[in-house]
Coordinates of C-alpha atoms in Angstrom, one line a residue:
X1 CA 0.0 0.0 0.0
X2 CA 0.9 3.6 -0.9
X3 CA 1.7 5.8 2.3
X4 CA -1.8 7.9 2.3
X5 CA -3.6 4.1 1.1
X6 CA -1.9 2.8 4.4
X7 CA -3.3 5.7 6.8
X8 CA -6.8 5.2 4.8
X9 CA -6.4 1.7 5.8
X10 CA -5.7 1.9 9.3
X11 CA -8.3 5.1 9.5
X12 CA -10.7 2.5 8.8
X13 CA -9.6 -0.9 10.3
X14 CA -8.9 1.1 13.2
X15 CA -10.3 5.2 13.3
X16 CA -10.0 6.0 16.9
X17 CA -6.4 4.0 17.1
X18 CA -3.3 6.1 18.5
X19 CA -1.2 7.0 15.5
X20 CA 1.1 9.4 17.0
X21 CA 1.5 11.5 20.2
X22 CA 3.0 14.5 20.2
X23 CA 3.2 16.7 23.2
X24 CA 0.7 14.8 25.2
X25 CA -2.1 15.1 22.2
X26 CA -3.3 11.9 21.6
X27 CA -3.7 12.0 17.1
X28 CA -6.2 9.0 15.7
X29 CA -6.0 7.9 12.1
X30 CA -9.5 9.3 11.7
X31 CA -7.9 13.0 12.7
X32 CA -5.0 12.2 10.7
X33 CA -6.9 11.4 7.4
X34 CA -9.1 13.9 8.0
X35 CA -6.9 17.0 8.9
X36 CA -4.7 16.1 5.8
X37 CA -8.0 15.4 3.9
X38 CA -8.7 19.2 4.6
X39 CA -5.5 20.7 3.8
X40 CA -5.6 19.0 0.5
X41 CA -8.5 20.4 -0.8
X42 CA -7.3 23.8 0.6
X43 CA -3.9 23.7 -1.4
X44 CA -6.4 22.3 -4.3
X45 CA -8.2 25.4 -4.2
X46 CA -4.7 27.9 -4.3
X47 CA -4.0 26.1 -7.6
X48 CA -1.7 23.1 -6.2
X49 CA -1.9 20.4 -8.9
X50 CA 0.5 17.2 -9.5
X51 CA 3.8 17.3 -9.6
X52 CA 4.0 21.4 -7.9
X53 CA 6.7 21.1 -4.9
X54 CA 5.7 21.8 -1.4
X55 CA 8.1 22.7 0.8
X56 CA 8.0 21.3 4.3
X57 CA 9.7 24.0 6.9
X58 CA 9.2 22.6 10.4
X59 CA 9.9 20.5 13.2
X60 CA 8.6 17.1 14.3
X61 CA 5.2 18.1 15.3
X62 CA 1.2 16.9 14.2
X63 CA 1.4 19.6 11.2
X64 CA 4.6 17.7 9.5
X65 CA 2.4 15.1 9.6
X66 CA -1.0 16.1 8.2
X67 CA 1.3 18.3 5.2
X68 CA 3.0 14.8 3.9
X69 CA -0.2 12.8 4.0
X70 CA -1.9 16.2 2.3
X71 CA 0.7 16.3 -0.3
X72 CA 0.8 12.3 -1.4
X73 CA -3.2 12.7 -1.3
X74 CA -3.0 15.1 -4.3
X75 CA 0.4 13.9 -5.7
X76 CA 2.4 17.3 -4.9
X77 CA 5.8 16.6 -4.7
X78 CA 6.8 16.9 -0.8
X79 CA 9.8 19.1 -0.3
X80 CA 10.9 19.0 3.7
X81 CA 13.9 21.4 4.3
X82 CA 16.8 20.6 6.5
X83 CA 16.4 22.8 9.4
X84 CA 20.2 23.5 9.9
X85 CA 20.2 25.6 6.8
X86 CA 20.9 28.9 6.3
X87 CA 19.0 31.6 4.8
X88 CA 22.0 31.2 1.3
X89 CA 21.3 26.7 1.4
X90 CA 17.7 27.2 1.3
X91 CA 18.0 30.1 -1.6
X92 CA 19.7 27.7 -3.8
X93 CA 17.3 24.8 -2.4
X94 CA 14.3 26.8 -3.8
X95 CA 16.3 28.1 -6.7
X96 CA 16.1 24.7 -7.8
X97 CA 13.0 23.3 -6.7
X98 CA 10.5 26.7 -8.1
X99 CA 8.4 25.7 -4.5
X100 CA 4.3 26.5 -5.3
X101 CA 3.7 26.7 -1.7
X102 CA 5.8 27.2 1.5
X103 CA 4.4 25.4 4.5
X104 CA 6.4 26.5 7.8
X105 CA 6.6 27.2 11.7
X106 CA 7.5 30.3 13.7
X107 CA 11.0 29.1 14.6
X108 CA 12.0 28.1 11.0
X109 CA 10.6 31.0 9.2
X110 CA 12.6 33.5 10.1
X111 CA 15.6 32.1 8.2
X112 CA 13.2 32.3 4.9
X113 CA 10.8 35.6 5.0
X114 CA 13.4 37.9 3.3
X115 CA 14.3 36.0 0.5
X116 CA 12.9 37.2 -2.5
X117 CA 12.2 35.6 -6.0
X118 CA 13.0 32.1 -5.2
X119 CA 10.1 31.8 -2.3
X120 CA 6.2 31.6 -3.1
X121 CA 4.6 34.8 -3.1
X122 CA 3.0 36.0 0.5
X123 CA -0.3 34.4 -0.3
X124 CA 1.2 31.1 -0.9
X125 CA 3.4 31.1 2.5
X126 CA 1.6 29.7 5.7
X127 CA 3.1 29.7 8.9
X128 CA 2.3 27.9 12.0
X129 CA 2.5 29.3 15.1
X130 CA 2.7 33.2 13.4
X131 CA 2.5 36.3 15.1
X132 CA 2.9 40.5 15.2
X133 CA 6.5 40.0 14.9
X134 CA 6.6 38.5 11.4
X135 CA 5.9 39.3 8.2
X136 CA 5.6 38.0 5.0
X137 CA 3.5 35.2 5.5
X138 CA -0.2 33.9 6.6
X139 CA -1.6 32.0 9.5
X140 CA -1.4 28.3 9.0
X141 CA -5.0 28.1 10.4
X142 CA -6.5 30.2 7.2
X143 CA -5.3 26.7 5.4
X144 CA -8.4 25.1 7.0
X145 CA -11.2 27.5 6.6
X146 CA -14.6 25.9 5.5
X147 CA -14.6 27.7 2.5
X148 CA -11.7 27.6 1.2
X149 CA -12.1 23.8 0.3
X150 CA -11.5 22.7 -3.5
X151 CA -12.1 19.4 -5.1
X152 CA -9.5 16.5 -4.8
X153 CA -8.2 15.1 -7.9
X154 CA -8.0 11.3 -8.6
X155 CA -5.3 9.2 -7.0
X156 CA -2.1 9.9 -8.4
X157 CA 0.1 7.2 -10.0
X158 CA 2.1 4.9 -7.4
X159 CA 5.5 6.0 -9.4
X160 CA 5.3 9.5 -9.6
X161 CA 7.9 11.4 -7.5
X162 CA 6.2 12.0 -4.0
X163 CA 9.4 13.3 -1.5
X164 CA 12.6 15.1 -2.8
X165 CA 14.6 14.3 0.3
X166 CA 17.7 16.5 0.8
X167 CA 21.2 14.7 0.9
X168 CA 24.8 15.7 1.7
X169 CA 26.5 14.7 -1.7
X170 CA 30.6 15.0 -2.5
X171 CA 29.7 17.6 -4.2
X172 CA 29.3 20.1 -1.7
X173 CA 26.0 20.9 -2.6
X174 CA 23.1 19.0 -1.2
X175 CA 21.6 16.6 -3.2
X176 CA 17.6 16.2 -3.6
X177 CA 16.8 12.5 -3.5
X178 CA 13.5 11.8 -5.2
X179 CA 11.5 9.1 -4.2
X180 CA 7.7 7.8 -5.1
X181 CA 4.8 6.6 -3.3
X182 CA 6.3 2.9 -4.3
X183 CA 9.8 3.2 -2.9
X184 CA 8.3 5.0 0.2
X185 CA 5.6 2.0 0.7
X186 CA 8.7 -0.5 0.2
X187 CA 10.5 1.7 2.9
X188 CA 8.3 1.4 5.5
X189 CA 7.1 -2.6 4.7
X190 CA 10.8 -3.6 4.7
X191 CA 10.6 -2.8 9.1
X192 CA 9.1 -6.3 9.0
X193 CA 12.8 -7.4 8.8
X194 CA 13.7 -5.7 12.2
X195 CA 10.7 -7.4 14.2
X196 CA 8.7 -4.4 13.6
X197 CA 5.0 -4.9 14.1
X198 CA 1.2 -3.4 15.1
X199 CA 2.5 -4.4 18.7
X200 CA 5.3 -1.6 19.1
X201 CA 5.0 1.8 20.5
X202 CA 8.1 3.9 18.8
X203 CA 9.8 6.9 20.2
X204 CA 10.9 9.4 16.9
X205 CA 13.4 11.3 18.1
X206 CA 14.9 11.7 14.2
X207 CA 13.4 15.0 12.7
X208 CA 10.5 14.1 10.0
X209 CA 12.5 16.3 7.3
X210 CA 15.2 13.7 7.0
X211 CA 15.0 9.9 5.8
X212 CA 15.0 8.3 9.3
X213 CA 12.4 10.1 11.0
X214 CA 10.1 9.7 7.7
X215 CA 10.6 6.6 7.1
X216 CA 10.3 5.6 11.2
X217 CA 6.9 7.1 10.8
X218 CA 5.6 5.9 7.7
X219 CA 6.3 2.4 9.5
X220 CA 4.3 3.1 12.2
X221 CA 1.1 4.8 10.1
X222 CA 1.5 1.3 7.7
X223 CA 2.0 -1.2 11.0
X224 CA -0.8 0.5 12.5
X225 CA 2.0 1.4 15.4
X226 CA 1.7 4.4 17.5
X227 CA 4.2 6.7 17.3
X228 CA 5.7 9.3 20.3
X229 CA 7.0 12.4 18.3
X230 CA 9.4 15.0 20.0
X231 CA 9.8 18.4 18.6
X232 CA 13.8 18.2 18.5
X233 CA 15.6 15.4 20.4
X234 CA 16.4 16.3 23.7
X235 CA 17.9 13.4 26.3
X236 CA 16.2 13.7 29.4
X237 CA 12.5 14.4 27.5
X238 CA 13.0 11.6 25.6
X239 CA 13.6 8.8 28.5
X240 CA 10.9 10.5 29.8
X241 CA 8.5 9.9 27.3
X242 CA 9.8 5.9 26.8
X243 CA 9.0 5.8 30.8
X244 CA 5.6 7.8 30.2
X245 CA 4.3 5.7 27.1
X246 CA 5.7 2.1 27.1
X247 CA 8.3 3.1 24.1
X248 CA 9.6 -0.2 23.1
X249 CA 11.3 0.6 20.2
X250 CA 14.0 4.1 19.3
X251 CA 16.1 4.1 16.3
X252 CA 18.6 7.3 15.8
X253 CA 22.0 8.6 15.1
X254 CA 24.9 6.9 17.0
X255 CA 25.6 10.5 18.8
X256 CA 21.8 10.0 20.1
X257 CA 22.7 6.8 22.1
X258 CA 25.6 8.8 23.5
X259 CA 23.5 11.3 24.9
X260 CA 21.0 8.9 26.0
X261 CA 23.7 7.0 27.9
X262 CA 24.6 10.4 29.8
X263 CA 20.8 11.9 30.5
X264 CA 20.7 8.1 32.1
X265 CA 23.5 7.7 34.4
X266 CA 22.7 11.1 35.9
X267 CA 18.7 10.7 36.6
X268 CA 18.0 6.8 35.9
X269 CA 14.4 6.3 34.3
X270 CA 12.1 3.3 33.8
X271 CA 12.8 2.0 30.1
X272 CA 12.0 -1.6 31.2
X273 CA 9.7 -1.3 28.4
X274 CA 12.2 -1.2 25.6
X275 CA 12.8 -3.6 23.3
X276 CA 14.8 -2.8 20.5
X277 CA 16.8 0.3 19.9
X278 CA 18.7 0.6 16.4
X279 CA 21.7 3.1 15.5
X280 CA 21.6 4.1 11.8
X281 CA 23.1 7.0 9.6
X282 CA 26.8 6.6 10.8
X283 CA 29.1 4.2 12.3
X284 CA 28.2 2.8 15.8
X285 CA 31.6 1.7 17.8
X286 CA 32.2 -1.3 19.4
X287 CA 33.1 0.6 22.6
X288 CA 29.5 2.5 22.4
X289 CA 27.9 -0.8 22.0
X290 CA 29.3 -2.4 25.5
X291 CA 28.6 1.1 27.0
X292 CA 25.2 1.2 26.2
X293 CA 24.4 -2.2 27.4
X294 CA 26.0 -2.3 30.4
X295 CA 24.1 1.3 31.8
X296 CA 20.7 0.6 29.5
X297 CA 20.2 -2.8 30.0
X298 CA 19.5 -4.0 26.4
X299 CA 22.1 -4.1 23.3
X300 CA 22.3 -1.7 20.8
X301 CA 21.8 -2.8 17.6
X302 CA 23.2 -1.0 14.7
X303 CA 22.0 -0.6 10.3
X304 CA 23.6 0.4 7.8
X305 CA 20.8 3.1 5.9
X306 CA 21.0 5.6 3.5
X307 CA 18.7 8.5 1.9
X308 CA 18.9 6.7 -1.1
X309 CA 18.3 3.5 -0.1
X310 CA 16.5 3.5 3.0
X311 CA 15.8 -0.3 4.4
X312 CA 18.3 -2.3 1.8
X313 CA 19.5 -4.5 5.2
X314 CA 18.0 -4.9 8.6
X315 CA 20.1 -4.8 11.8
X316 CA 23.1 -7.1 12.7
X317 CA 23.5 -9.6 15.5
X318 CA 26.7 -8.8 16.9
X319 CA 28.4 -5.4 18.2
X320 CA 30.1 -3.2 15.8
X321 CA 28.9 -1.5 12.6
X322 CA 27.3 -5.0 10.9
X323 CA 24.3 -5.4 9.0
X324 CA 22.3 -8.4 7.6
X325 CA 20.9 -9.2 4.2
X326 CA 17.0 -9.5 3.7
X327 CA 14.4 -11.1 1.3
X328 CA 14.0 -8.7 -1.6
X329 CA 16.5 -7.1 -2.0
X330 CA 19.4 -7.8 -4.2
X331 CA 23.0 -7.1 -2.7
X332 CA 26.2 -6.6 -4.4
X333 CA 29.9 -5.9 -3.6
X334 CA 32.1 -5.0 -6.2
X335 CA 35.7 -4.1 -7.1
X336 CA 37.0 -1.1 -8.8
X337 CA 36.4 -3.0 -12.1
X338 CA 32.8 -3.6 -11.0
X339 CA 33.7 -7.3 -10.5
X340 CA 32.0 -9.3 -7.1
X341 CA 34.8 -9.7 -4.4
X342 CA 35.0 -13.0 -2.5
X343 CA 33.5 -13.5 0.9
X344 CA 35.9 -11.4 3.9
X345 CA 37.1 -9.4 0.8
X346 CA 36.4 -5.4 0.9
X347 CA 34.0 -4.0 -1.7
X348 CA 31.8 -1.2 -3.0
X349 CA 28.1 -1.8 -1.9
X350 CA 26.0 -2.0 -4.7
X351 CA 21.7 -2.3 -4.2
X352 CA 18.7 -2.9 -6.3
X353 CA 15.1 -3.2 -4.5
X354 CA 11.9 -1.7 -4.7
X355 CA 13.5 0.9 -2.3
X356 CA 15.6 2.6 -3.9
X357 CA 15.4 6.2 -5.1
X358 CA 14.1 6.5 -8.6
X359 CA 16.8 9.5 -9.5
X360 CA 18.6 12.8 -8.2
X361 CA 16.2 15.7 -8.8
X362 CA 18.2 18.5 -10.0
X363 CA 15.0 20.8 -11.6
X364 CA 11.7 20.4 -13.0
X365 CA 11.8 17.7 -15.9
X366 CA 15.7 17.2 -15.0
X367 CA 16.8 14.6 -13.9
X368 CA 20.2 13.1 -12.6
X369 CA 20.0 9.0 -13.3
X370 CA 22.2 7.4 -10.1
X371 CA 21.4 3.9 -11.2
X372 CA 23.4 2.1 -13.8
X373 CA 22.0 -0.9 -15.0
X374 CA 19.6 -1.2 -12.7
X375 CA 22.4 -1.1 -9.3
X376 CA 22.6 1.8 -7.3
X377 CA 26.6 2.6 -6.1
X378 CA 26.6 3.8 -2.6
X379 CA 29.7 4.3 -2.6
X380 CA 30.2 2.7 1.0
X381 CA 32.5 -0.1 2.0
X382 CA 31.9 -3.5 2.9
X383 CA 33.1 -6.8 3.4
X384 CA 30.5 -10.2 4.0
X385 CA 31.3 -11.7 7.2
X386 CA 31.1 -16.0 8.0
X387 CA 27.1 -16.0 7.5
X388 CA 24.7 -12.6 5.4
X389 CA 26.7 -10.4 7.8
X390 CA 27.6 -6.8 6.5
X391 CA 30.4 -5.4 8.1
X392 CA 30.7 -1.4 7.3
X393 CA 34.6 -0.4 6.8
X394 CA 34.5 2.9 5.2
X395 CA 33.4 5.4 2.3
X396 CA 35.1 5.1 -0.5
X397 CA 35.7 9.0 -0.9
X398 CA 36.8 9.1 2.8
X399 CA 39.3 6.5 1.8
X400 CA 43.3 8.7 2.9
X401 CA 45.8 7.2 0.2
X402 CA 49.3 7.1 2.0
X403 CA 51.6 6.6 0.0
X404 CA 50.2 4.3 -2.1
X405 CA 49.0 2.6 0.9
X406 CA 44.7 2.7 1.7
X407 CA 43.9 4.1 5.0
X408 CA 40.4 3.6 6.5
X409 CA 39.6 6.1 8.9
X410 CA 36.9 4.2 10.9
X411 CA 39.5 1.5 11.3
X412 CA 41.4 4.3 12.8
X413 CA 38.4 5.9 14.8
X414 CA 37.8 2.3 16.1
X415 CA 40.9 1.8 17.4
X416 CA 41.3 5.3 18.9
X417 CA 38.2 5.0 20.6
X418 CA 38.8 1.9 22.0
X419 CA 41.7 4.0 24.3
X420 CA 39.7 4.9 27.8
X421 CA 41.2 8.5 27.6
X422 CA 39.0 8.8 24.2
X423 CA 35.1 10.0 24.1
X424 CA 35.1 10.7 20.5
X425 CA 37.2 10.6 17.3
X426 CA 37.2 11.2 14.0
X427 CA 39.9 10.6 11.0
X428 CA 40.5 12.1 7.7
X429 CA 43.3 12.9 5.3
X430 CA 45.4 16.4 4.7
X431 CA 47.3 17.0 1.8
X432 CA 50.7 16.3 1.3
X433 CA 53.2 17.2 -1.6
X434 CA 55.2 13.4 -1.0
X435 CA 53.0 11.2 0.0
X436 CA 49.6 12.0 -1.4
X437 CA 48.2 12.2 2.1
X438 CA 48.9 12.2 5.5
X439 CA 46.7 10.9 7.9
X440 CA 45.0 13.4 10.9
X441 CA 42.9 13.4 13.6
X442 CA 40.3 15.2 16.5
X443 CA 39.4 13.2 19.6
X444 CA 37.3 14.1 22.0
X445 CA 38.7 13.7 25.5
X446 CA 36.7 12.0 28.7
X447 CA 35.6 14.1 31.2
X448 CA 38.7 14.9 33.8
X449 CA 41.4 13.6 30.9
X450 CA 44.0 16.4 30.0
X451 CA 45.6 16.8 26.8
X452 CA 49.6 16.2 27.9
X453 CA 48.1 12.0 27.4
X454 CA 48.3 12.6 23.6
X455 CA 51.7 10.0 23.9
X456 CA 49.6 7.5 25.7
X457 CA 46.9 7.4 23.0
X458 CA 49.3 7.5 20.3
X459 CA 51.4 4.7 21.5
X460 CA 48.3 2.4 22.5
X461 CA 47.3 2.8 18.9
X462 CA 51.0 2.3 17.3
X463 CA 50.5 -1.0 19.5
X464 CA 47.4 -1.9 16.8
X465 CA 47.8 -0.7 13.6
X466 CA 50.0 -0.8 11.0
X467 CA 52.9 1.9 11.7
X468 CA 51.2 4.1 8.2
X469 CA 47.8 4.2 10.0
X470 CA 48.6 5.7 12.8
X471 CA 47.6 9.7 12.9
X472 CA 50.5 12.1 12.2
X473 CA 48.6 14.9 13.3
X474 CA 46.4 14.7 16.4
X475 CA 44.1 17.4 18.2
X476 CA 41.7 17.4 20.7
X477 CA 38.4 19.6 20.5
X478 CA 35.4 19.8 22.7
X479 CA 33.4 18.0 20.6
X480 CA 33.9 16.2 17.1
X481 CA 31.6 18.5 14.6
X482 CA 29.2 16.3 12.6
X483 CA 26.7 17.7 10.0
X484 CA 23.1 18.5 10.1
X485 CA 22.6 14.3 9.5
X486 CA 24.7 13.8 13.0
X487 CA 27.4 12.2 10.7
X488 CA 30.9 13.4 11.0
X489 CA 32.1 16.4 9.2
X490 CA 35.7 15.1 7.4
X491 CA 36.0 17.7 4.6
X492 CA 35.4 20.6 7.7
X493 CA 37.8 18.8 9.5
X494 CA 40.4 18.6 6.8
X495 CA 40.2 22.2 5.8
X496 CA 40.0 23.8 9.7
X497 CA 43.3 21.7 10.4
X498 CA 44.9 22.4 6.9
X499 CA 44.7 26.1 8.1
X500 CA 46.4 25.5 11.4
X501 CA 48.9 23.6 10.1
X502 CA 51.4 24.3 7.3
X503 CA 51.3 20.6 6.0
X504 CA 53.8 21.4 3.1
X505 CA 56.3 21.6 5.9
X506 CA 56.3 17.6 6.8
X507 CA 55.8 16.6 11.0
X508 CA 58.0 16.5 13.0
X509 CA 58.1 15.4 16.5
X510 CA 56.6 17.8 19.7
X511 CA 53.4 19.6 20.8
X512 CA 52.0 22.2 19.6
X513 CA 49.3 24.5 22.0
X514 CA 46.7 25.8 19.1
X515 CA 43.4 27.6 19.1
X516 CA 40.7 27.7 16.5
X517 CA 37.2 28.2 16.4
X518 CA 35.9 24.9 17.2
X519 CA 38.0 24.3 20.3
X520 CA 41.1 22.4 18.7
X521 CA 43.1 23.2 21.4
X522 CA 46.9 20.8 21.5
X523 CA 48.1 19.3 18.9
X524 CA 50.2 16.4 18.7
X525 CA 52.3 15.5 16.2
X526 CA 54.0 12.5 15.4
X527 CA 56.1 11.1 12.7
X528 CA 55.7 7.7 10.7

């Protein structure tokens, strides 16, 4: 079933049924197919036809909600904005996408209201939440005046473009993943494979304008699961809510776990109720895994997921970043030559499934194919373990190339992290006239470490990799920066230390003190 066939199916099998809660308001399927019902005929009636793109400005909340089931009711193309953009990301963003209608929130629309010729014109901006203090849009509320109803068209086609999902790419610029009513339904069927079913209550702490949080909730709506929304993730509210509700399943960015871990150690709550919580969207260490189930009670499982191809695997069985094959999905891994490695071998992942994104939207009737005969390239890593394991080693654009020699960095992160001195790491490659690249390094420190123990981290990893692995240039910052997906930021990285460092000049051996704007503050460096 399509995503709005699912919530007509479960508005009817089941109308006064939970299907999310959201700041304590209890949301039926009946008042969710009826609310987006309503604000289909009303963006009927301003002239939104098939195909127009609606952009989606605003946090997890009951509106996000009722606008994606409004917009797959009429076949507008759903167009939900990263929220960490600035006011220049989401010019180009609507530069490209020629929006018909802006649908956003108070906080959000500030970043948008003075952009000119790119935006809908004022009568096609609705705001939730507006008041005295802005301008240049109307009350979200006019959207569902009585009379301002217009007639719904016929059911649009299952393989028309529904979501444009936004993307970091290696481009630099963010890419706008397109996906259709099909690939969503697959989506949110393929939870079967992670035990999902009508039996789970789910905490969505992932923000509905990304891949996770959508797909976690289309899950639900097709599973007839409720769903307990938060308007941004914060630690403490959301153990709260799994004690409140019963939560019994949470799936979110590795970092979320972390933070989770904290909020608990500091003010245990009841989470007896949980069941199954799942780390997607970047890699999950080993180290992170024992953590959490030594203070949580329950292992944390970890898939390997992507915008493009949301649902390929299910979760793996064992610590670490592992995945598993499922029914339905075909699974390749390949060699530069595009020829299949052997089992324990490393290769590029390769995917074909009724999942995966149709194309990369670059502007109405233009298209950018990312599937070549029929196999989508992710790009990503892998080697196949004893039995339909998945283990994650790297991207292959993250790859450093030492000297002829291939570095991973989340080998390297792994074994950094794996020091008790370490909190958080990340690895990438600088520049370097000799040897291609050099390999670098942040880490986060723990909490009472000081930064004179560079030598002891240095020499505990010396003591497990391969003498070119090790980091020639090692800082510690208050926290490793990660983009608005919560995955880490390696090109940022690479350019901030690039500009403390004059990498021309080789390393040699000592410690440097160093200050720069995102708290890099020693360096160490050491010499291979």
């Amino acid at each position: 079933m399509t995503p709005i066939n699912a919530l007509r199916h479960q508005a009817m099998l089941r109308p006064e049924g939970t299907a999310f809660i959201h700041d304590g308001r209890v949301w039926t399927y009946q008042n969710l197919l009826v609310s987006a019902e309503q604000l289909a005929s009303s963006l009927v009636a301003r002239g939104v036809r098939k195909g127009d793109r609606v952009i989606i400005h605003m946090p997890n909340s009951a509106e996000i909600a009722i606008a994606y089931f409004a917009c797959f009711r009429i076949g507008a193309i759903a167009c939900p904005m990263n929220l960490r953009f600035k006011a220049a990301e989401l010019r180009e963003m609507f530069r490209r996408l020629m929006p018909a209608v802006y649908l956003g929130e108070a906080q959000t629309f500030p970043t948008v209201q003075h952009i000119e010729g790119e935006l809908p014109a004022t009568e096609c901006r609705f705001v939730l939440n507006l008041d005295d203090r802005l301008e240049g849009g109307l009350p979200w509320s006019i959207l569902f005046e009585a009379h301002d109803a217009g007639s719904l068209p016929s059911e649009p086609s299952a393989d028309a473009v529904a979501v444009l999902l936004t993307t970091s790419g290696t481009t630099g610029h963010p890419k706008l993943v397109a996906h259709t009513a099909a690939t969503l339904s697959a989506i949110a069927e393929a939870f079967v494979h992670q035990d999902f079913d009508e039996s789970e209550i789910m905490l969505n702490p992932a923000p509905m304008v990304h891949a996770a949080g959508l797909s976690n909730f289309l899950a639900c709506v097709n599973f007839g699961a409720p769903a307990v929304t938060l308007d941004r993730f914060e630690p403490g509210i959301a153990l709260d809510l799994i004690s409140a509700y019963g939560c019994t399943r949470i799936g979110g960015s590795p970092f979320l776990f972390r933070a989770l871990i904290e909020e608990q150690r500091e003010r245990p709550r009841n989470i007896s109720s949980l069941q199954y919580c799942i780390a997607a969207g970047d890699v999950c260490p080993m180290q992170l895994h024992a953590e959490f189930k030594a203070v949580m009670g329950l292992p944390l499982r970890s898939v390997w997921g992507c915008t493009e191809a949301s649902g390929s695997l299910t979760f793996g069985l064992e610590p670490g970043p592992v995945s598993r094959r499922i029914p339905g999905v075909d699974v390749r891994l390949v060699d530069d030559a595009g020829r299949s490695v052997s089992r324990g071998e490393v290769g590029e992942l390769l995917i074909k499934g009724p999942n995966v994104m149709v194309d990369y939207w670059i502007g109405p009737d233009e298209m950018d194919s990312a599937i070549a005969d029929g196999w989508f390239h992710t790009g990503d890593l892998m080697r196949q373990g004893e039995r339909n394991d998945l283990w994650f080693t790297g991207r292959k654009k993250d790859i450093i190339i030492r000297g002829g020699s291939n570095v991973s960095p989340v080998e390297v992160e792994s074994v950094l992290m794996r020091h008790p001195m370490v909190r958080d790491a990340a690895v990438f490659g600088l520049p370097d006239p000799v040897l291609g690249q050099r390999v670098a390094a942040v880490v986060q420190l723990a909490h009472g470490r000081g930064d004179l123990e560079f030598s002891d981290i240095l020499a505990a990893t010396r003591r497990q990799l391969a003498d070119y692995k090790v980091p020639e240039r090692l800082l510690s910052v208050h926290t490793v920066p990660r983009n608005a997906l919560g995955k880490i930021d390696r090109r940022t990285l690479a350019a901030e230390m690039a500009a403390l460092l004059d990498v021309r000049s080789g390393g040699g051996v000592g410690v440097e003190e160093t200050r720069a704007s995102r708290g890099m503050v020693q360096m160490q460096s050491n010499s291979c």
